[in-house]
Amino acid sequence: MARVRAEPYVFRFEASSVALLIIDMQRDFVDPGGFGEALGNDVSLLRAAVSPTKRLLEAARKAGILVIHTREGHRRDLADLPPTKKARGRLKTGIGDPGPMGRILVRGEHGHDIIDELRPMAGEPVVDKPGKGAFYATDLDAILKSRGIGQLLVCGVTTEVCVTTTVREANDRGYDCLVLADCVASYFPEFQRSALEMIKAQGGIFGWVGMSADLLAVLEAKARKTKNSNVTAKRAAA
Ligand code: TIU
């Protein structure tokens, strides 16, 4: 059983029943010219989460932990786009409209895809979601259940929108979530702080909050152990 320092108390997990869930690290949110900027935000604030998430992603892969990526977006015919979501914000350029990275939040477009630094590897499930929560109208729950996953290590953007919506959905479905504070980001520093506070308040009402360095140390130790036992097994077989 691995143990990671976290708030409100230590987070325990088995590598075989935990997944790294990376939420919506798409150009549309992180890069200029996408949905995030169309909403009036300074997208550069989200960049802070990229390097720590990349380190965790690489460590999770080496430790043999399942990695799942999500993308918020819609069908090319926008048939799954609620008119209310389209109308919200009275945007000049909104969902489905052409932008410098293609049609905004539309599947298959350059802006809709995940940033190069965190590109999914073959075999890692990518869950396309029409809403803010990663469980709503997706097969995420089925993917997790079929692999025996009960706990989630959560990274992504934005903290108070898709990350917390997903953590709340996960919590109600019986999953334990550890949110890595430096691997999630918001366009609003005060929302970043308060969203994380809300997760861990009241004895961890929605989950745990930790720092990537603490998790990284645990994952790296696990990867070393796996490598050493592989070497021992190979020697024994030789
Ligand atoms: N606007 C905002 O902060 N976020 C979103 O619209 N989607 C996600 O958080 N992915």
PDB file of C-alpha atoms and ligand atoms in Angstrom:
ATOM      1  CA  MET A   1       0.000   0.000   0.000  1.00  0.00           C
ATOM      2  CA  ALA A   2       1.517   3.360  -1.080  1.00  0.00           C
ATOM      3  CA  ARG A   3       1.110   6.407   1.147  1.00  0.00           C
ATOM      4  CA  VAL A   4       1.231  10.018  -0.048  1.00  0.00           C
ATOM      5  CA  ARG A   5       1.294  13.072   2.186  1.00  0.00           C
ATOM      6  CA  ALA A   6      -1.972  14.941   1.608  1.00  0.00           C
ATOM      7  CA  GLU A   7      -4.653  16.989   3.279  1.00  0.00           C
ATOM      8  CA  PRO A   8      -6.760  16.409   5.301  1.00  0.00           C
ATOM      9  CA  TYR A   9      -4.728  13.226   5.924  1.00  0.00           C
ATOM     10  CA  VAL A  10      -2.481  10.705   4.188  1.00  0.00           C
ATOM     11  CA  PHE A  11      -3.807   9.239   0.897  1.00  0.00           C
ATOM     12  CA  ARG A  12      -3.264   5.478   0.524  1.00  0.00           C
ATOM     13  CA  PHE A  13      -3.489   3.558  -2.739  1.00  0.00           C
ATOM     14  CA  GLU A  14      -2.510   0.350  -4.517  1.00  0.00           C
ATOM     15  CA  ALA A  15      -0.839   0.925  -7.897  1.00  0.00           C
ATOM     16  CA  SER A  16      -3.097  -1.714  -9.456  1.00  0.00           C
ATOM     17  CA  SER A  17      -6.324   0.057  -8.469  1.00  0.00           C
ATOM     18  CA  VAL A  18      -5.401   3.700  -9.063  1.00  0.00           C
ATOM     19  CA  ALA A  19      -5.464   5.743 -12.287  1.00  0.00           C
ATOM     20  CA  LEU A  20      -3.905   9.058 -13.225  1.00  0.00           C
ATOM     21  CA  LEU A  21      -6.728  11.158 -14.673  1.00  0.00           C
ATOM     22  CA  ILE A  22      -5.613  14.172 -16.710  1.00  0.00           C
ATOM     23  CA  ILE A  23      -8.530  16.463 -17.382  1.00  0.00           C
ATOM     24  CA  ASP A  24      -8.905  18.635 -20.498  1.00  0.00           C
ATOM     25  CA  MET A  25      -5.269  19.667 -21.050  1.00  0.00           C
ATOM     26  CA  GLN A  26      -6.366  20.819 -24.505  1.00  0.00           C
ATOM     27  CA  ARG A  27      -5.037  23.649 -26.651  1.00  0.00           C
ATOM     28  CA  ASP A  28      -8.526  25.158 -26.489  1.00  0.00           C
ATOM     29  CA  PHE A  29      -7.991  25.916 -22.791  1.00  0.00           C
ATOM     30  CA  VAL A  30      -4.227  26.316 -22.507  1.00  0.00           C
ATOM     31  CA  ASP A  31      -3.237  28.108 -25.730  1.00  0.00           C
ATOM     32  CA  PRO A  32      -4.198  31.536 -27.094  1.00  0.00           C
ATOM     33  CA  GLY A  33      -6.986  31.537 -29.693  1.00  0.00           C
ATOM     34  CA  GLY A  34      -9.124  28.818 -28.107  1.00  0.00           C
ATOM     35  CA  PHE A  35     -12.217  28.559 -25.941  1.00  0.00           C
ATOM     36  CA  GLY A  36     -10.477  29.782 -22.770  1.00  0.00           C
ATOM     37  CA  GLU A  37      -9.406  32.994 -24.436  1.00  0.00           C
ATOM     38  CA  ALA A  38     -12.806  33.420 -26.159  1.00  0.00           C
ATOM     39  CA  LEU A  39     -14.283  33.458 -22.649  1.00  0.00           C
ATOM     40  CA  GLY A  40     -12.065  36.464 -21.834  1.00  0.00           C
ATOM     41  CA  ASN A  41      -9.386  34.663 -19.838  1.00  0.00           C
ATOM     42  CA  ASP A  42      -5.608  35.004 -19.584  1.00  0.00           C
ATOM     43  CA  VAL A  43      -4.710  31.468 -20.677  1.00  0.00           C
ATOM     44  CA  SER A  44      -1.055  31.805 -19.658  1.00  0.00           C
ATOM     45  CA  LEU A  45      -2.110  31.141 -16.039  1.00  0.00           C
ATOM     46  CA  LEU A  46      -2.808  27.504 -16.929  1.00  0.00           C
ATOM     47  CA  ARG A  47       0.766  26.850 -18.105  1.00  0.00           C
ATOM     48  CA  ALA A  48       1.954  26.431 -14.490  1.00  0.00           C
ATOM     49  CA  ALA A  49       0.325  22.986 -14.345  1.00  0.00           C
ATOM     50  CA  VAL A  50       1.997  21.614 -17.488  1.00  0.00           C
ATOM     51  CA  SER A  51       5.526  20.724 -16.257  1.00  0.00           C
ATOM     52  CA  PRO A  52       4.496  19.111 -12.947  1.00  0.00           C
ATOM     53  CA  THR A  53       1.785  17.129 -14.766  1.00  0.00           C
ATOM     54  CA  LYS A  54       4.290  15.974 -17.395  1.00  0.00           C
ATOM     55  CA  ARG A  55       6.623  14.718 -14.648  1.00  0.00           C
ATOM     56  CA  LEU A  56       3.761  12.808 -13.006  1.00  0.00           C
ATOM     57  CA  LEU A  57       2.616  11.415 -16.352  1.00  0.00           C
ATOM     58  CA  GLU A  58       6.085  10.052 -17.105  1.00  0.00           C
ATOM     59  CA  ALA A  59       6.428   8.588 -13.596  1.00  0.00           C
ATOM     60  CA  ALA A  60       2.972   6.973 -13.739  1.00  0.00           C
ATOM     61  CA  ARG A  61       3.834   5.319 -17.054  1.00  0.00           C
ATOM     62  CA  LYS A  62       7.094   3.943 -15.623  1.00  0.00           C
ATOM     63  CA  ALA A  63       5.261   2.700 -12.508  1.00  0.00           C
ATOM     64  CA  GLY A  64       2.707   0.849 -14.655  1.00  0.00           C
ATOM     65  CA  ILE A  65      -0.221   3.005 -13.499  1.00  0.00           C
ATOM     66  CA  LEU A  66      -3.183   3.412 -15.837  1.00  0.00           C
ATOM     67  CA  VAL A  67      -3.350   6.885 -17.412  1.00  0.00           C
ATOM     68  CA  ILE A  68      -6.646   8.303 -18.686  1.00  0.00           C
ATOM     69  CA  HIS A  69      -7.017  11.593 -20.554  1.00  0.00           C
ATOM     70  CA  THR A  70     -10.209  13.593 -21.072  1.00  0.00           C
ATOM     71  CA  ARG A  71     -11.190  16.234 -23.624  1.00  0.00           C
ATOM     72  CA  GLU A  72     -14.170  18.555 -23.466  1.00  0.00           C
ATOM     73  CA  GLY A  73     -15.798  19.028 -26.848  1.00  0.00           C
ATOM     74  CA  HIS A  74     -18.635  18.353 -29.215  1.00  0.00           C
ATOM     75  CA  ARG A  75     -19.620  16.436 -32.308  1.00  0.00           C
ATOM     76  CA  ARG A  76     -18.825  18.120 -35.600  1.00  0.00           C
ATOM     77  CA  ASP A  77     -22.576  18.549 -36.223  1.00  0.00           C
ATOM     78  CA  LEU A  78     -22.950  20.022 -32.695  1.00  0.00           C
ATOM     79  CA  ALA A  79     -25.888  17.679 -32.093  1.00  0.00           C
ATOM     80  CA  ASP A  80     -24.671  17.121 -28.510  1.00  0.00           C
ATOM     81  CA  LEU A  81     -24.218  20.833 -27.757  1.00  0.00           C
ATOM     82  CA  PRO A  82     -27.030  22.098 -25.532  1.00  0.00           C
ATOM     83  CA  PRO A  83     -28.348  25.408 -26.915  1.00  0.00           C
ATOM     84  CA  THR A  84     -27.906  26.825 -23.408  1.00  0.00           C
ATOM     85  CA  LYS A  85     -24.168  26.024 -23.467  1.00  0.00           C
ATOM     86  CA  LYS A  86     -23.829  27.584 -26.923  1.00  0.00           C
ATOM     87  CA  ALA A  87     -25.671  30.752 -25.849  1.00  0.00           C
ATOM     88  CA  ARG A  88     -23.893  31.181 -22.505  1.00  0.00           C
ATOM     89  CA  GLY A  89     -21.625  34.212 -22.301  1.00  0.00           C
ATOM     90  CA  ARG A  90     -23.061  35.813 -25.443  1.00  0.00           C
ATOM     91  CA  LEU A  91     -19.665  35.188 -27.056  1.00  0.00           C
ATOM     92  CA  LYS A  92     -18.744  36.737 -30.404  1.00  0.00           C
ATOM     93  CA  THR A  93     -16.783  33.577 -31.174  1.00  0.00           C
ATOM     94  CA  GLY A  94     -18.113  30.548 -29.312  1.00  0.00           C
ATOM     95  CA  ILE A  95     -18.332  26.767 -29.461  1.00  0.00           C
ATOM     96  CA  GLY A  96     -18.438  25.496 -33.041  1.00  0.00           C
ATOM     97  CA  ASP A  97     -17.226  28.778 -34.559  1.00  0.00           C
ATOM     98  CA  PRO A  98     -13.982  28.959 -36.533  1.00  0.00           C
ATOM     99  CA  GLY A  99     -10.898  30.192 -34.667  1.00  0.00           C
ATOM    100  CA  PRO A 100      -7.134  30.170 -35.270  1.00  0.00           C
ATOM    101  CA  MET A 101      -6.917  26.539 -34.031  1.00  0.00           C
ATOM    102  CA  GLY A 102      -9.997  25.341 -35.920  1.00  0.00           C
ATOM    103  CA  ARG A 103     -13.612  25.231 -34.799  1.00  0.00           C
ATOM    104  CA  ILE A 104     -13.787  25.922 -31.072  1.00  0.00           C
ATOM    105  CA  LEU A 105     -14.279  22.845 -28.822  1.00  0.00           C
ATOM    106  CA  VAL A 106     -15.131  20.617 -31.781  1.00  0.00           C
ATOM    107  CA  ARG A 107     -13.743  17.078 -31.929  1.00  0.00           C
ATOM    108  CA  GLY A 108     -11.096  16.507 -34.548  1.00  0.00           C
ATOM    109  CA  GLU A 109      -9.937  20.128 -34.566  1.00  0.00           C
ATOM    110  CA  HIS A 110      -6.366  21.126 -33.628  1.00  0.00           C
ATOM    111  CA  GLY A 111      -7.561  23.233 -30.691  1.00  0.00           C
ATOM    112  CA  HIS A 112      -9.648  20.417 -29.268  1.00  0.00           C
ATOM    113  CA  ASP A 113      -6.688  18.087 -28.945  1.00  0.00           C
ATOM    114  CA  ILE A 114      -4.347  17.627 -26.011  1.00  0.00           C
ATOM    115  CA  ILE A 115      -1.190  19.766 -25.865  1.00  0.00           C
ATOM    116  CA  ASP A 116       1.986  18.187 -27.250  1.00  0.00           C
ATOM    117  CA  GLU A 117       3.701  18.012 -23.838  1.00  0.00           C
ATOM    118  CA  LEU A 118       1.004  15.668 -22.472  1.00  0.00           C
ATOM    119  CA  ARG A 119       0.102  13.769 -25.646  1.00  0.00           C
ATOM    120  CA  PRO A 120      -1.561  10.408 -24.846  1.00  0.00           C
ATOM    121  CA  MET A 121       0.402   7.267 -25.626  1.00  0.00           C
ATOM    122  CA  ALA A 122      -1.083   4.351 -27.547  1.00  0.00           C
ATOM    123  CA  GLY A 123      -3.242   2.288 -25.180  1.00  0.00           C
ATOM    124  CA  GLU A 124      -4.120   5.173 -22.849  1.00  0.00           C
ATOM    125  CA  PRO A 125      -7.896   5.767 -22.932  1.00  0.00           C
ATOM    126  CA  VAL A 126      -8.968   9.233 -24.121  1.00  0.00           C
ATOM    127  CA  VAL A 127     -12.480  10.088 -22.940  1.00  0.00           C
ATOM    128  CA  ASP A 128     -14.366  12.672 -24.976  1.00  0.00           C
ATOM    129  CA  LYS A 129     -16.921  14.487 -22.848  1.00  0.00           C
ATOM    130  CA  PRO A 130     -19.594  16.993 -23.833  1.00  0.00           C
ATOM    131  CA  GLY A 131     -19.902  18.484 -20.346  1.00  0.00           C
ATOM    132  CA  LYS A 132     -17.736  19.721 -17.537  1.00  0.00           C
ATOM    133  CA  GLY A 133     -17.814  16.467 -15.548  1.00  0.00           C
ATOM    134  CA  ALA A 134     -15.889  13.515 -17.023  1.00  0.00           C
ATOM    135  CA  PHE A 135     -18.584  11.012 -15.985  1.00  0.00           C
ATOM    136  CA  TYR A 136     -21.575  12.746 -17.589  1.00  0.00           C
ATOM    137  CA  ALA A 137     -22.492  11.138 -20.945  1.00  0.00           C
ATOM    138  CA  THR A 138     -19.190   9.215 -21.176  1.00  0.00           C
ATOM    139  CA  ASP A 139     -17.915   5.678 -20.644  1.00  0.00           C
ATOM    140  CA  LEU A 140     -15.383   6.705 -17.980  1.00  0.00           C
ATOM    141  CA  ASP A 141     -17.153   4.799 -15.191  1.00  0.00           C
ATOM    142  CA  ALA A 142     -17.254   1.628 -17.326  1.00  0.00           C
ATOM    143  CA  ILE A 143     -13.550   1.968 -18.179  1.00  0.00           C
ATOM    144  CA  LEU A 144     -12.606   2.381 -14.509  1.00  0.00           C
ATOM    145  CA  LYS A 145     -14.850  -0.463 -13.315  1.00  0.00           C
ATOM    146  CA  SER A 146     -13.618  -2.892 -15.964  1.00  0.00           C
ATOM    147  CA  ARG A 147     -10.046  -2.305 -14.800  1.00  0.00           C
ATOM    148  CA  GLY A 148     -10.800  -2.461 -11.080  1.00  0.00           C
ATOM    149  CA  ILE A 149      -9.919   1.178 -10.462  1.00  0.00           C
ATOM    150  CA  GLY A 150     -11.259   2.705  -7.254  1.00  0.00           C
ATOM    151  CA  GLN A 151      -8.988   5.716  -6.789  1.00  0.00           C
ATOM    152  CA  LEU A 152      -8.014   8.632  -8.983  1.00  0.00           C
ATOM    153  CA  LEU A 153      -4.956  10.879  -9.037  1.00  0.00           C
ATOM    154  CA  VAL A 154      -6.333  14.037 -10.617  1.00  0.00           C
ATOM    155  CA  CYS A 155      -4.589  16.692 -12.735  1.00  0.00           C
ATOM    156  CA  GLY A 156      -5.901  19.152 -15.324  1.00  0.00           C
ATOM    157  CA  VAL A 157      -7.863  22.302 -15.990  1.00  0.00           C
ATOM    158  CA  THR A 158      -9.653  24.240 -14.849  1.00  0.00           C
ATOM    159  CA  THR A 159      -9.631  23.602 -11.136  1.00  0.00           C
ATOM    160  CA  GLU A 160     -13.020  25.087 -10.277  1.00  0.00           C
ATOM    161  CA  VAL A 161     -14.816  23.967 -13.443  1.00  0.00           C
ATOM    162  CA  CYS A 162     -14.000  20.584 -15.015  1.00  0.00           C
ATOM    163  CA  VAL A 163     -11.690  19.327 -12.275  1.00  0.00           C
ATOM    164  CA  THR A 164     -14.069  19.883  -9.364  1.00  0.00           C
ATOM    165  CA  THR A 165     -17.141  18.835 -11.343  1.00  0.00           C
ATOM    166  CA  THR A 166     -15.376  15.549 -12.116  1.00  0.00           C
ATOM    167  CA  VAL A 167     -14.158  15.075  -8.541  1.00  0.00           C
ATOM    168  CA  ARG A 168     -17.702  15.603  -7.244  1.00  0.00           C
ATOM    169  CA  GLU A 169     -19.074  13.116  -9.775  1.00  0.00           C
ATOM    170  CA  ALA A 170     -16.332  10.618  -8.854  1.00  0.00           C
ATOM    171  CA  ASN A 171     -16.991  11.047  -5.150  1.00  0.00           C
ATOM    172  CA  ASP A 172     -20.687  10.260  -5.559  1.00  0.00           C
ATOM    173  CA  ARG A 173     -19.784   7.117  -7.505  1.00  0.00           C
ATOM    174  CA  GLY A 174     -17.536   5.846  -4.701  1.00  0.00           C
ATOM    175  CA  TYR A 175     -14.096   6.800  -6.064  1.00  0.00           C
ATOM    176  CA  ASP A 176     -11.441   8.369  -3.824  1.00  0.00           C
ATOM    177  CA  CYS A 177      -9.688  11.316  -5.485  1.00  0.00           C
ATOM    178  CA  LEU A 178      -6.313  12.841  -4.718  1.00  0.00           C
ATOM    179  CA  VAL A 179      -6.100  16.219  -6.483  1.00  0.00           C
ATOM    180  CA  LEU A 180      -2.550  17.427  -7.104  1.00  0.00           C
ATOM    181  CA  ALA A 181      -2.620  21.129  -6.267  1.00  0.00           C
ATOM    182  CA  ASP A 182       0.281  22.107  -8.552  1.00  0.00           C
ATOM    183  CA  CYS A 183      -1.040  19.968 -11.453  1.00  0.00           C
ATOM    184  CA  VAL A 184      -4.390  21.746 -11.643  1.00  0.00           C
ATOM    185  CA  ALA A 185      -4.820  25.366 -12.695  1.00  0.00           C
ATOM    186  CA  SER A 186      -7.397  28.090 -12.972  1.00  0.00           C
ATOM    187  CA  TYR A 187      -7.765  31.409 -14.803  1.00  0.00           C
ATOM    188  CA  PHE A 188      -8.631  32.853 -11.352  1.00  0.00           C
ATOM    189  CA  PRO A 189      -6.068  32.512  -8.519  1.00  0.00           C
ATOM    190  CA  GLU A 190      -8.774  32.998  -5.876  1.00  0.00           C
ATOM    191  CA  PHE A 191     -10.883  30.189  -7.410  1.00  0.00           C
ATOM    192  CA  GLN A 192      -7.824  27.917  -7.474  1.00  0.00           C
ATOM    193  CA  ARG A 193      -7.390  28.421  -3.743  1.00  0.00           C
ATOM    194  CA  SER A 194     -11.043  28.115  -2.789  1.00  0.00           C
ATOM    195  CA  ALA A 195     -11.777  25.117  -5.047  1.00  0.00           C
ATOM    196  CA  LEU A 196      -8.930  23.179  -3.423  1.00  0.00           C
ATOM    197  CA  GLU A 197     -10.080  24.250   0.043  1.00  0.00           C
ATOM    198  CA  MET A 198     -13.593  22.961  -0.695  1.00  0.00           C
ATOM    199  CA  ILE A 199     -12.341  19.505  -1.711  1.00  0.00           C
ATOM    200  CA  LYS A 200     -10.367  18.853   1.461  1.00  0.00           C
ATOM    201  CA  ALA A 201     -12.598  20.663   4.005  1.00  0.00           C
ATOM    202  CA  GLN A 202     -14.852  18.803   6.420  1.00  0.00           C
ATOM    203  CA  GLY A 203     -12.516  15.829   6.723  1.00  0.00           C
ATOM    204  CA  GLY A 204     -12.108  15.546   2.933  1.00  0.00           C
ATOM    205  CA  ILE A 205     -15.715  15.958   1.916  1.00  0.00           C
ATOM    206  CA  PHE A 206     -14.884  15.444  -1.789  1.00  0.00           C
ATOM    207  CA  GLY A 207     -11.355  14.028  -1.523  1.00  0.00           C
ATOM    208  CA  TRP A 208      -7.717  14.773  -0.789  1.00  0.00           C
ATOM    209  CA  VAL A 209      -5.337  17.527  -1.921  1.00  0.00           C
ATOM    210  CA  GLY A 210      -1.596  16.910  -2.232  1.00  0.00           C
ATOM    211  CA  MET A 211       1.516  18.107  -4.039  1.00  0.00           C
ATOM    212  CA  SER A 212       3.014  16.381  -7.065  1.00  0.00           C
ATOM    213  CA  ALA A 213       6.510  16.107  -5.510  1.00  0.00           C
ATOM    214  CA  ASP A 214       5.169  13.843  -2.755  1.00  0.00           C
ATOM    215  CA  LEU A 215       3.331  11.611  -5.227  1.00  0.00           C
ATOM    216  CA  LEU A 216       6.297  11.630  -7.603  1.00  0.00           C
ATOM    217  CA  ALA A 217       8.594  10.257  -4.888  1.00  0.00           C
ATOM    218  CA  VAL A 218       6.156   7.385  -4.285  1.00  0.00           C
ATOM    219  CA  LEU A 219       5.747   6.615  -8.012  1.00  0.00           C
ATOM    220  CA  GLU A 220       9.501   6.715  -8.636  1.00  0.00           C
ATOM    221  CA  ALA A 221      10.101   4.295  -5.751  1.00  0.00           C
ATOM    222  CA  LYS A 222       7.433   1.990  -7.208  1.00  0.00           C
ATOM    223  CA  ALA A 223       9.032   2.165 -10.687  1.00  0.00           C
ATOM    224  CA  ARG A 224      12.460   1.301  -9.203  1.00  0.00           C
ATOM    225  CA  LYS A 225      10.958  -1.672  -7.359  1.00  0.00           C
ATOM    226  CA  THR A 226       9.243  -2.930 -10.540  1.00  0.00           C
ATOM    227  CA  LYS A 227      12.505  -2.574 -12.498  1.00  0.00           C
ATOM    228  CA  ASN A 228      14.526  -4.397  -9.812  1.00  0.00           C
ATOM    229  CA  SER A 229      12.036  -7.262  -9.559  1.00  0.00           C
ATOM    230  CA  ASN A 230      12.063  -7.583 -13.364  1.00  0.00           C
ATOM    231  CA  VAL A 231      15.872  -7.807 -13.329  1.00  0.00           C
ATOM    232  CA  THR A 232      15.740 -10.435 -10.531  1.00  0.00           C
ATOM    233  CA  ALA A 233      13.118 -12.440 -12.429  1.00  0.00           C
ATOM    234  CA  LYS A 234      15.212 -12.311 -15.613  1.00  0.00           C
ATOM    235  CA  ARG A 235      18.319 -13.474 -13.710  1.00  0.00           C
ATOM    236  CA  ALA A 236      16.349 -16.309 -12.110  1.00  0.00           C
ATOM    237  CA  ALA A 237      15.042 -17.379 -15.527  1.00  0.00           C
ATOM    238  CA  ALA A 238      18.539 -17.251 -17.137  1.00  0.00           C
TER     239      ALA A 238
HETATM  240  N1  TIU B   1     -14.153  27.895 -18.476  1.00  0.00           N
HETATM  241  C1  TIU B   1     -13.474  27.087 -17.693  1.00  0.00           C
HETATM  242  O1  TIU B   1     -12.842  27.498 -16.710  1.00  0.00           O
HETATM  243  N2  TIU B   1     -13.401  25.748 -17.985  1.00  0.00           N
HETATM  244  C2  TIU B   1     -14.120  25.070 -18.920  1.00  0.00           C
HETATM  245  O2  TIU B   1     -14.958  25.602 -19.640  1.00  0.00           O
HETATM  246  N3  TIU B   1     -13.822  23.751 -19.096  1.00  0.00           N
HETATM  247  C3  TIU B   1     -12.896  23.054 -18.299  1.00  0.00           C
HETATM  248  O3  TIU B   1     -12.624  23.402 -17.181  1.00  0.00           O
HETATM  249  N4  TIU B   1     -12.304  22.008 -18.881  1.00  0.00           N
END
